[in-house]
Amino acid sequence: MINFKELAATYKTPLYVYDLDYMSAQYEELKSAFKGRKSIMAFAIKSNSNLSVIKHFATLGSGADCVSIGEVYRAVLAGVPNYKIIFSGVGKSDDEITQAIKLDILYINVESEAELGRVELIAKELGAKCRISIRVNPNIDPQTHPYISTGLHDNKFGVEIDTAKRMYIKANNSEYLDPVGIHFHIGSQLTELKPIYESAEIVADLVRSLQNIKIELKFFDIGGGLGVKYKDETTITPYDYAQAILSTLKGLDLTVICEPGRFLTANGGYFLTKVLYEKRNGDKRFVVVDGGMNDLLRPSLYKAYHKIEAITESLTKLSEADVVGPVCESGDFFAKGYLLPTLEHNDLLVIHSAGAYGFGMGSNYNTRGRSAEVAIKGKEVKLIRKREEFEDLIALEKEYLDN
Ligand SMILES: *Cc1c(COP(=O)(O)O)cnc(C)c1O
């Protein structure tokens, strides 16, 4: 049991708390689901990009899936070997491509014909041969929230099968490109196995048709997206997930690359916030807390549900309340109509499932410094990011005041 009260007293609130032992267990469960097949788990850094968290996964043998050159540098700094780093994303700049090639990472996931052209040109200028993978959009509805659905032609991600084939032929004929992998990632928080299986089948068929024209790939990159339980969702087990994918790869000698983010981190993280006040507007009850949408955006952005645990001496009956932050937006809430006892000033709320897409989506809106982050491993608790102070927030502006 994590002593949230003590953590809040020591590190103050708002505060992110990560349980690294939980994250290890998730990693090992997923990794072992693919046993019998060569595989690399490439932690999707955008889900939780704290250097100490990345380092923790690197120590377990994890690679890294990055969606900006900044994330690539985070991975390198945290000790992920370059040959386990993947660079994905629909809009890479020339500068990002240049740096990724120079770092000799495992491969760049290419998402359009135009991008392939840029990568080839830049590799040529650098006198390099760049390993690439192509992100295929299998046009399968992943049945998740539209903002985190990526595998439909309506979404901006990846290329159609026919386009992909054309791109592989072009890459294979280029002196500066080395097509080594194929990639798909149809969405996040996936709780249905069928769309994943169908996508893998489509992509595996493409691998076979490429083999027929003597284009041999090495990596089958299945993306991330494995869903987790926030409330009462039924989720896919890593075992079933792996079996479904592996069943599409019969006769293919490919290393599976998996890019889990949320599955590894979501339920290993907690956001701690203190009650400032209770207030009523007519019949409506509000609990105003010291954390806001700038700290944890998911409820505002996706109407996401997060379990809230109140740590209080209060023994009153539960009644419905909106839990809201101090930010000047009506969209600044953590829950609506949530059953809570009457709360006192300084009572603590623990917001669960905050380890993925929590801190990283944070901002300084309303000139609010971002929270501190701490990590727990065994009996040890460690600060892994200092709370931002006012001086940090103005550091890049201050010098221009007098101009
Ligand atoms: C976001 C993302 C992931 C991770 O998604 P999760 O749902 O957190 O597992 C993996 N691969 C790519 C390309 C992504 O964009």
Short mmCIF file of C-alpha atoms and ligand atoms in Angstrom, two decimals:
data_model
loop_
_atom_site.label_atom_id
_atom_site.label_comp_id
_atom_site.label_asym_id
_atom_site.label_seq_id
_atom_site.Cartn_x
_atom_site.Cartn_y
_atom_site.Cartn_z
CA MET A 1 0.00 0.00 0.00
CA ILE A 2 1.31 3.42 -0.95
CA ASN A 3 1.17 5.98 1.85
CA PHE A 4 -0.31 8.85 -0.13
CA LYS A 5 -0.77 11.05 2.92
CA GLU A 6 2.90 10.88 3.77
CA LEU A 7 3.90 11.53 0.16
CA ALA A 8 1.64 14.59 0.02
CA ALA A 9 3.12 15.87 3.29
CA THR A 10 6.70 15.38 2.10
CA TYR A 11 6.46 16.51 -1.52
CA LYS A 12 3.38 18.78 -1.38
CA THR A 13 0.56 18.77 -3.91
CA PRO A 14 -0.33 18.58 -6.74
CA LEU A 15 1.95 15.58 -7.18
CA TYR A 16 2.42 12.67 -9.56
CA VAL A 17 3.38 9.34 -8.00
CA TYR A 18 4.62 6.37 -10.04
CA ASP A 19 4.81 2.78 -8.86
CA LEU A 20 7.78 1.38 -10.79
CA ASP A 21 7.22 -2.16 -9.48
CA TYR A 22 3.76 -2.17 -11.04
CA MET A 23 5.25 -0.93 -14.31
CA SER A 24 7.89 -3.71 -14.24
CA ALA A 25 5.19 -6.34 -13.73
CA GLN A 26 3.21 -5.02 -16.71
CA TYR A 27 6.36 -5.01 -18.85
CA GLU A 28 7.27 -8.58 -17.94
CA GLU A 29 3.74 -9.85 -18.55
CA LEU A 30 3.62 -8.36 -22.03
CA LYS A 31 7.16 -9.36 -22.95
CA SER A 32 6.59 -12.95 -21.87
CA ALA A 33 3.36 -13.18 -23.87
CA PHE A 34 5.54 -13.13 -27.00
CA LYS A 35 7.94 -15.82 -25.83
CA GLY A 36 9.01 -18.25 -28.51
CA ARG A 37 9.34 -15.38 -30.99
CA LYS A 38 12.05 -12.71 -31.18
CA SER A 39 10.54 -9.50 -29.86
CA ILE A 40 11.40 -6.03 -28.64
CA MET A 41 9.11 -4.05 -26.37
CA ALA A 42 9.65 -0.41 -27.36
CA PHE A 43 8.12 1.72 -24.61
CA ALA A 44 6.02 4.53 -26.11
CA ILE A 45 7.68 7.45 -24.41
CA LYS A 46 4.88 9.91 -25.02
CA SER A 47 2.74 8.08 -22.45
CA ASN A 48 5.18 8.98 -19.68
CA SER A 49 8.38 10.68 -20.69
CA ASN A 50 10.07 11.26 -17.34
CA LEU A 51 13.75 10.30 -17.76
CA SER A 52 13.75 8.09 -14.68
CA VAL A 53 10.70 6.18 -15.94
CA ILE A 54 12.34 5.65 -19.35
CA LYS A 55 15.54 4.55 -17.62
CA HIS A 56 13.55 2.09 -15.54
CA PHE A 57 12.18 0.43 -18.67
CA ALA A 58 15.59 0.57 -20.38
CA THR A 59 17.01 -1.38 -17.44
CA LEU A 60 14.38 -4.06 -18.05
CA GLY A 61 15.58 -4.33 -21.66
CA SER A 62 13.00 -2.09 -23.25
CA GLY A 63 13.52 -0.06 -26.40
CA ALA A 64 11.73 3.21 -27.09
CA ASP A 65 9.08 4.38 -29.53
CA CYS A 66 9.48 8.12 -30.03
CA VAL A 67 7.30 10.67 -31.80
CA SER A 68 9.69 13.64 -31.82
CA ILE A 69 13.45 14.07 -31.88
CA GLY A 70 13.12 15.38 -28.33
CA GLU A 71 11.78 12.00 -27.28
CA VAL A 72 14.63 10.30 -29.16
CA TYR A 73 17.12 12.36 -27.13
CA ARG A 74 15.27 11.50 -23.94
CA ALA A 75 15.58 7.81 -24.79
CA VAL A 76 19.30 8.12 -25.52
CA LEU A 77 19.90 10.10 -22.34
CA ALA A 78 18.00 7.55 -20.26
CA GLY A 79 20.18 4.73 -21.57
CA VAL A 80 18.06 3.12 -24.29
CA PRO A 81 20.50 1.72 -26.87
CA ASN A 82 20.18 3.49 -30.26
CA TYR A 83 19.51 0.17 -31.99
CA LYS A 84 16.29 -0.16 -29.97
CA ILE A 85 14.95 3.31 -30.75
CA ILE A 86 12.15 3.87 -33.27
CA PHE A 87 11.07 7.25 -34.56
CA SER A 88 7.38 7.45 -35.54
CA GLY A 89 5.00 10.31 -36.32
CA VAL A 90 3.17 11.87 -39.21
CA GLY A 91 5.11 15.14 -39.41
CA LYS A 92 8.87 14.90 -38.97
CA SER A 93 10.90 17.98 -39.86
CA ASP A 94 14.06 17.84 -42.00
CA ASP A 95 16.04 18.63 -38.92
CA GLU A 96 14.49 15.75 -36.98
CA ILE A 97 15.12 13.31 -39.83
CA THR A 98 18.75 14.47 -40.11
CA GLN A 99 19.38 13.94 -36.41
CA ALA A 100 17.65 10.55 -36.37
CA ILE A 101 19.83 9.34 -39.28
CA LYS A 102 22.98 10.61 -37.58
CA LEU A 103 22.03 8.76 -34.40
CA ASP A 104 21.70 5.51 -36.39
CA ILE A 105 18.51 4.43 -34.61
CA LEU A 106 16.76 1.13 -35.40
CA TYR A 107 14.48 2.69 -38.03
CA ILE A 108 12.31 5.63 -38.94
CA ASN A 109 8.61 4.85 -39.32
CA VAL A 110 7.65 6.62 -42.53
CA GLU A 111 4.07 7.80 -42.89
CA SER A 112 3.78 9.20 -46.44
CA GLU A 113 5.34 9.09 -49.90
CA ALA A 114 6.42 12.68 -49.49
CA GLU A 115 8.19 11.82 -46.25
CA LEU A 116 9.94 8.89 -47.90
CA GLY A 117 11.27 11.33 -50.49
CA ARG A 118 12.60 13.66 -47.80
CA VAL A 119 14.24 10.81 -45.87
CA GLU A 120 15.94 9.58 -49.05
CA LEU A 121 17.20 13.05 -49.95
CA ILE A 122 18.54 13.71 -46.46
CA ALA A 123 20.19 10.27 -46.25
CA LYS A 124 21.84 10.99 -49.60
CA GLU A 125 23.16 14.35 -48.37
CA LEU A 126 24.57 12.63 -45.30
CA GLY A 127 26.04 9.78 -47.36
CA ALA A 128 24.03 7.34 -45.25
CA LYS A 129 21.67 4.45 -45.81
CA CYS A 130 18.63 4.93 -43.58
CA ARG A 131 16.68 1.99 -42.18
CA ILE A 132 12.98 2.58 -42.57
CA SER A 133 9.67 0.98 -41.83
CA ILE A 134 6.39 2.05 -43.38
CA ARG A 135 3.30 2.73 -41.34
CA VAL A 136 0.35 1.05 -43.00
CA ASN A 137 -3.17 2.29 -42.37
CA PRO A 138 -5.25 -0.90 -42.59
CA ASN A 139 -8.55 1.01 -42.61
CA ILE A 140 -9.93 -0.90 -39.63
CA ASP A 141 -12.18 0.73 -37.04
CA PRO A 142 -10.50 0.16 -33.69
CA GLN A 143 -13.68 1.02 -31.75
CA THR A 144 -12.11 3.49 -29.42
CA HIS A 145 -12.50 7.24 -28.73
CA PRO A 146 -12.31 9.16 -32.06
CA TYR A 147 -9.44 11.32 -30.77
CA ILE A 148 -7.27 8.23 -30.20
CA SER A 149 -8.37 6.26 -33.24
CA THR A 150 -5.64 6.18 -35.89
CA GLY A 151 -6.24 3.20 -38.17
CA LEU A 152 -8.97 4.52 -40.45
CA HIS A 153 -8.48 6.34 -43.75
CA ASP A 154 -10.27 9.25 -42.05
CA ASN A 155 -7.31 9.55 -39.72
CA LYS A 156 -4.12 11.32 -40.76
CA PHE A 157 -1.87 8.36 -39.92
CA GLY A 158 -0.09 5.89 -42.19
CA VAL A 159 -0.59 5.01 -45.86
CA GLU A 160 -2.90 2.68 -47.77
CA ILE A 161 -1.75 -0.81 -48.69
CA ASP A 162 -1.19 0.01 -52.38
CA THR A 163 0.76 3.14 -51.55
CA ALA A 164 2.85 1.19 -49.06
CA LYS A 165 3.73 -1.37 -51.68
CA ARG A 166 4.84 1.33 -54.10
CA MET A 167 6.93 2.91 -51.34
CA TYR A 168 8.64 -0.40 -50.49
CA ILE A 169 9.61 -0.88 -54.13
CA LYS A 170 11.00 2.63 -54.28
CA ALA A 171 12.90 2.20 -51.00
CA ASN A 172 14.26 -1.17 -52.05
CA ASN A 173 15.64 0.35 -55.25
CA SER A 174 17.25 3.26 -53.44
CA GLU A 175 20.91 3.36 -52.47
CA TYR A 176 20.01 5.49 -49.46
CA LEU A 177 17.08 3.57 -47.99
CA ASP A 178 16.94 0.18 -46.35
CA PRO A 179 13.37 -1.04 -45.82
CA VAL A 180 13.57 -3.30 -42.77
CA GLY A 181 10.17 -3.09 -41.13
CA ILE A 182 6.44 -2.68 -41.45
CA HIS A 183 4.31 -0.87 -38.92
CA PHE A 184 0.70 -0.37 -37.94
CA HIS A 185 -0.86 1.29 -34.92
CA ILE A 186 -4.64 1.55 -35.17
CA GLY A 187 -5.42 3.45 -32.00
CA SER A 188 -5.08 3.68 -28.28
CA GLN A 189 -7.04 2.21 -25.37
CA LEU A 190 -8.06 -0.76 -27.55
CA THR A 191 -10.37 -3.18 -25.77
CA GLU A 192 -11.46 -5.32 -28.73
CA LEU A 193 -9.19 -8.00 -30.11
CA LYS A 194 -10.84 -8.37 -33.50
CA PRO A 195 -9.67 -5.08 -35.08
CA ILE A 196 -6.10 -5.82 -33.97
CA TYR A 197 -6.21 -9.33 -35.40
CA GLU A 198 -7.72 -8.12 -38.68
CA SER A 199 -5.11 -5.38 -39.02
CA ALA A 200 -2.26 -7.80 -38.33
CA GLU A 201 -3.66 -10.14 -40.97
CA ILE A 202 -3.82 -7.39 -43.60
CA VAL A 203 -0.28 -6.25 -42.80
CA ALA A 204 1.11 -9.80 -42.69
CA ASP A 205 -0.41 -10.40 -46.14
CA LEU A 206 1.43 -7.36 -47.39
CA VAL A 207 4.68 -8.78 -45.97
CA ARG A 208 4.05 -11.98 -47.93
CA SER A 209 3.33 -10.15 -51.16
CA LEU A 210 6.56 -8.18 -50.68
CA GLN A 211 8.44 -11.44 -50.21
CA ASN A 212 7.12 -12.52 -53.59
CA ILE A 213 8.93 -9.59 -55.16
CA LYS A 214 12.09 -10.25 -53.16
CA ILE A 215 11.65 -7.56 -50.54
CA GLU A 216 12.50 -9.21 -47.24
CA LEU A 217 11.57 -7.37 -44.05
CA LYS A 218 12.90 -8.11 -40.56
CA PHE A 219 10.55 -6.31 -38.21
CA PHE A 220 6.79 -6.59 -37.76
CA ASP A 221 5.88 -3.53 -35.71
CA ILE A 222 2.43 -3.91 -34.18
CA GLY A 223 2.32 -0.47 -32.54
CA GLY A 224 0.85 -0.01 -29.10
CA GLY A 225 -2.70 0.61 -28.03
CA LEU A 226 -3.42 -2.19 -25.59
CA GLY A 227 -6.22 -0.86 -23.39
CA VAL A 228 -6.38 -0.77 -19.60
CA LYS A 229 -9.09 -0.71 -17.00
CA TYR A 230 -10.02 2.80 -15.88
CA LYS A 231 -13.49 1.87 -14.61
CA ASP A 232 -15.26 -1.31 -15.70
CA GLU A 233 -13.87 -1.90 -19.20
CA THR A 234 -13.20 -5.47 -20.22
CA THR A 235 -9.65 -5.52 -21.51
CA ILE A 236 -7.60 -7.82 -23.71
CA THR A 237 -5.06 -10.00 -21.91
CA PRO A 238 -1.46 -9.75 -23.15
CA TYR A 239 -1.55 -13.48 -23.83
CA ASP A 240 -4.61 -13.28 -26.12
CA TYR A 241 -3.18 -10.19 -27.78
CA ALA A 242 0.12 -11.90 -28.53
CA GLN A 243 -1.54 -15.12 -29.70
CA ALA A 244 -3.81 -13.21 -32.11
CA ILE A 245 -0.84 -11.43 -33.63
CA LEU A 246 1.44 -14.43 -33.77
CA SER A 247 -1.29 -16.47 -35.47
CA THR A 248 -1.03 -14.12 -38.48
CA LEU A 249 2.75 -14.58 -38.76
CA LYS A 250 2.93 -18.30 -39.50
CA GLY A 251 5.89 -19.09 -41.73
CA LEU A 252 7.30 -15.57 -41.41
CA ASP A 253 10.67 -15.08 -39.73
CA LEU A 254 10.08 -11.62 -38.30
CA THR A 255 11.00 -9.96 -35.05
CA VAL A 256 7.90 -8.52 -33.40
CA ILE A 257 8.19 -4.96 -32.18
CA CYS A 258 5.52 -3.84 -29.76
CA GLU A 259 5.14 -0.20 -28.71
CA PRO A 260 3.16 -0.25 -25.46
CA GLY A 261 2.58 3.01 -23.62
CA ARG A 262 -0.61 3.15 -21.61
CA PHE A 263 -0.54 -0.57 -20.78
CA LEU A 264 2.79 -0.17 -19.01
CA THR A 265 2.21 3.10 -17.21
CA ALA A 266 -1.46 4.13 -16.81
CA ASN A 267 -2.39 2.20 -13.71
CA GLY A 268 1.04 2.63 -12.16
CA GLY A 269 0.47 6.35 -11.73
CA TYR A 270 -1.51 8.47 -9.27
CA PHE A 271 -2.21 12.16 -9.21
CA LEU A 272 -2.47 13.64 -5.73
CA THR A 273 -4.40 16.83 -5.21
CA LYS A 274 -5.66 18.61 -2.11
CA VAL A 275 -9.08 19.97 -1.44
CA LEU A 276 -9.12 23.76 -1.24
CA TYR A 277 -12.83 24.37 -0.70
CA GLU A 278 -16.27 22.98 -1.09
CA LYS A 279 -18.89 25.25 -2.64
CA ARG A 280 -22.45 25.14 -3.86
CA ASN A 281 -24.13 26.93 -6.73
CA GLY A 282 -27.81 26.28 -6.14
CA ASP A 283 -28.19 22.50 -5.93
CA LYS A 284 -24.84 21.84 -7.47
CA ARG A 285 -21.95 20.75 -5.28
CA PHE A 286 -18.35 21.52 -6.26
CA VAL A 287 -15.13 20.29 -4.69
CA VAL A 288 -12.37 22.72 -5.67
CA VAL A 289 -8.90 21.19 -5.60
CA ASP A 290 -5.35 22.50 -6.09
CA GLY A 291 -4.65 20.45 -9.26
CA GLY A 292 -6.08 21.48 -12.61
CA MET A 293 -6.51 20.59 -16.26
CA ASN A 294 -3.00 21.90 -16.86
CA ASP A 295 -1.77 18.99 -14.70
CA LEU A 296 -4.07 16.21 -15.90
CA LEU A 297 -5.92 16.96 -19.12
CA ARG A 298 -7.60 13.64 -19.91
CA PRO A 299 -10.98 14.34 -18.28
CA SER A 300 -11.25 17.69 -20.10
CA LEU A 301 -9.94 16.43 -23.45
CA TYR A 302 -11.62 13.03 -23.70
CA LYS A 303 -14.21 13.11 -20.90
CA ALA A 304 -12.02 10.32 -19.54
CA TYR A 305 -13.03 8.61 -16.32
CA HIS A 306 -10.52 8.46 -13.48
CA LYS A 307 -11.28 6.78 -10.18
CA ILE A 308 -11.02 9.23 -7.28
CA GLU A 309 -10.21 8.11 -3.76
CA ALA A 310 -10.80 10.56 -0.92
CA ILE A 311 -8.46 10.39 2.05
CA THR A 312 -10.40 12.08 4.80
CA GLU A 313 -11.63 11.70 8.37
CA SER A 314 -15.07 12.71 7.16
CA LEU A 315 -17.75 10.09 7.84
CA THR A 316 -20.62 11.87 6.14
CA LYS A 317 -22.91 10.29 3.59
CA LEU A 318 -21.74 10.29 -0.01
CA SER A 319 -23.27 12.79 -2.38
CA GLU A 320 -22.58 13.82 -5.95
CA ALA A 321 -19.99 16.49 -6.61
CA ASP A 322 -18.06 17.93 -9.53
CA VAL A 323 -14.35 17.84 -8.76
CA VAL A 324 -12.89 20.98 -10.35
CA GLY A 325 -9.54 22.74 -10.52
CA PRO A 326 -8.53 26.40 -10.23
CA VAL A 327 -8.01 27.00 -13.98
CA CYS A 328 -10.27 29.60 -15.56
CA GLU A 329 -12.10 27.23 -17.89
CA SER A 330 -15.42 25.44 -17.35
CA GLY A 331 -13.71 22.42 -18.90
CA ASP A 332 -11.35 22.26 -15.94
CA PHE A 333 -12.66 19.23 -14.08
CA PHE A 334 -11.51 15.78 -12.98
CA ALA A 335 -14.98 14.28 -12.52
CA LYS A 336 -18.63 15.24 -12.73
CA GLY A 337 -21.30 13.93 -10.40
CA TYR A 338 -18.79 11.81 -8.47
CA LEU A 339 -19.94 10.37 -5.13
CA LEU A 340 -17.82 11.80 -2.31
CA PRO A 341 -18.22 12.50 1.41
CA THR A 342 -18.17 16.10 2.63
CA LEU A 343 -14.57 17.20 2.39
CA GLU A 344 -12.49 19.56 4.47
CA HIS A 345 -9.75 21.98 3.52
CA ASN A 346 -6.51 19.97 2.97
CA ASP A 347 -8.22 16.57 2.60
CA LEU A 348 -6.41 14.57 -0.06
CA LEU A 349 -7.85 13.19 -3.30
CA VAL A 350 -5.98 10.43 -5.09
CA ILE A 351 -6.77 10.35 -8.78
CA HIS A 352 -6.02 6.89 -10.11
CA SER A 353 -4.78 5.68 -13.51
CA ALA A 354 -2.75 8.84 -14.04
CA GLY A 355 0.53 7.25 -15.13
CA ALA A 356 -0.11 7.54 -18.87
CA TYR A 357 -0.86 10.75 -20.77
CA GLY A 358 -0.90 12.60 -17.46
CA PHE A 359 2.11 14.73 -16.69
CA GLY A 360 3.25 14.74 -20.32
CA MET A 361 0.08 16.43 -21.55
CA GLY A 362 0.47 19.09 -18.91
CA SER A 363 1.02 22.76 -19.61
CA ASN A 364 1.73 26.01 -17.87
CA TYR A 365 -1.68 27.47 -18.68
CA ASN A 366 -2.70 30.14 -16.17
CA THR A 367 1.02 30.41 -15.27
CA ARG A 368 0.81 27.31 -13.15
CA GLY A 369 4.06 25.44 -12.60
CA ARG A 370 3.86 21.77 -13.39
CA SER A 371 3.72 19.29 -10.50
CA ALA A 372 6.60 17.40 -9.01
CA GLU A 373 6.93 13.68 -9.86
CA VAL A 374 8.07 10.93 -7.50
CA ALA A 375 8.78 7.26 -8.13
CA ILE A 376 8.43 4.32 -5.76
CA LYS A 377 10.51 1.18 -6.13
CA GLY A 378 10.41 -1.38 -3.36
CA LYS A 379 10.60 0.63 -0.15
CA GLU A 380 12.41 3.50 -1.79
CA VAL A 381 10.72 6.78 -2.75
CA LYS A 382 12.59 9.17 -5.04
CA LEU A 383 11.90 12.62 -6.39
CA ILE A 384 12.28 12.35 -10.19
CA ARG A 385 11.20 15.86 -11.19
CA LYS A 386 11.21 19.04 -9.17
CA ARG A 387 8.10 21.15 -8.95
CA GLU A 388 8.28 24.05 -11.41
CA GLU A 389 8.71 27.45 -9.77
CA PHE A 390 7.68 30.86 -11.06
CA GLU A 391 11.25 31.58 -12.16
CA ASP A 392 11.22 28.45 -14.38
CA LEU A 393 8.07 29.64 -16.10
CA ILE A 394 9.42 33.06 -17.07
CA ALA A 395 13.03 32.06 -17.75
CA LEU A 396 12.73 32.28 -21.54
CA GLU A 397 10.86 35.62 -21.55
CA LYS A 398 12.47 37.67 -18.85
CA GLU A 399 15.50 38.87 -20.81
CA TYR A 400 13.22 40.49 -23.43
CA LEU A 401 11.39 42.71 -20.93
CA ASP A 402 13.72 45.67 -21.37
CA ASN A 403 13.95 45.52 -25.15
C1 LIG B 1 0.89 6.64 -29.00
C2 LIG B 1 1.57 5.59 -29.74
C3 LIG B 1 1.85 4.36 -29.12
C4 LIG B 1 1.42 4.03 -27.72
O1 LIG B 1 0.04 3.93 -27.58
P1 LIG B 1 -0.59 3.37 -26.22
O2 LIG B 1 -2.03 3.40 -26.46
O3 LIG B 1 -0.16 4.27 -25.13
O4 LIG B 1 -0.06 1.98 -26.04
C5 LIG B 1 2.54 3.42 -29.85
N1 LIG B 1 2.95 3.66 -31.13
C6 LIG B 1 2.68 4.84 -31.75
C7 LIG B 1 3.16 5.04 -33.14
C8 LIG B 1 1.99 5.83 -31.09
O5 LIG B 1 1.71 6.98 -31.71
#
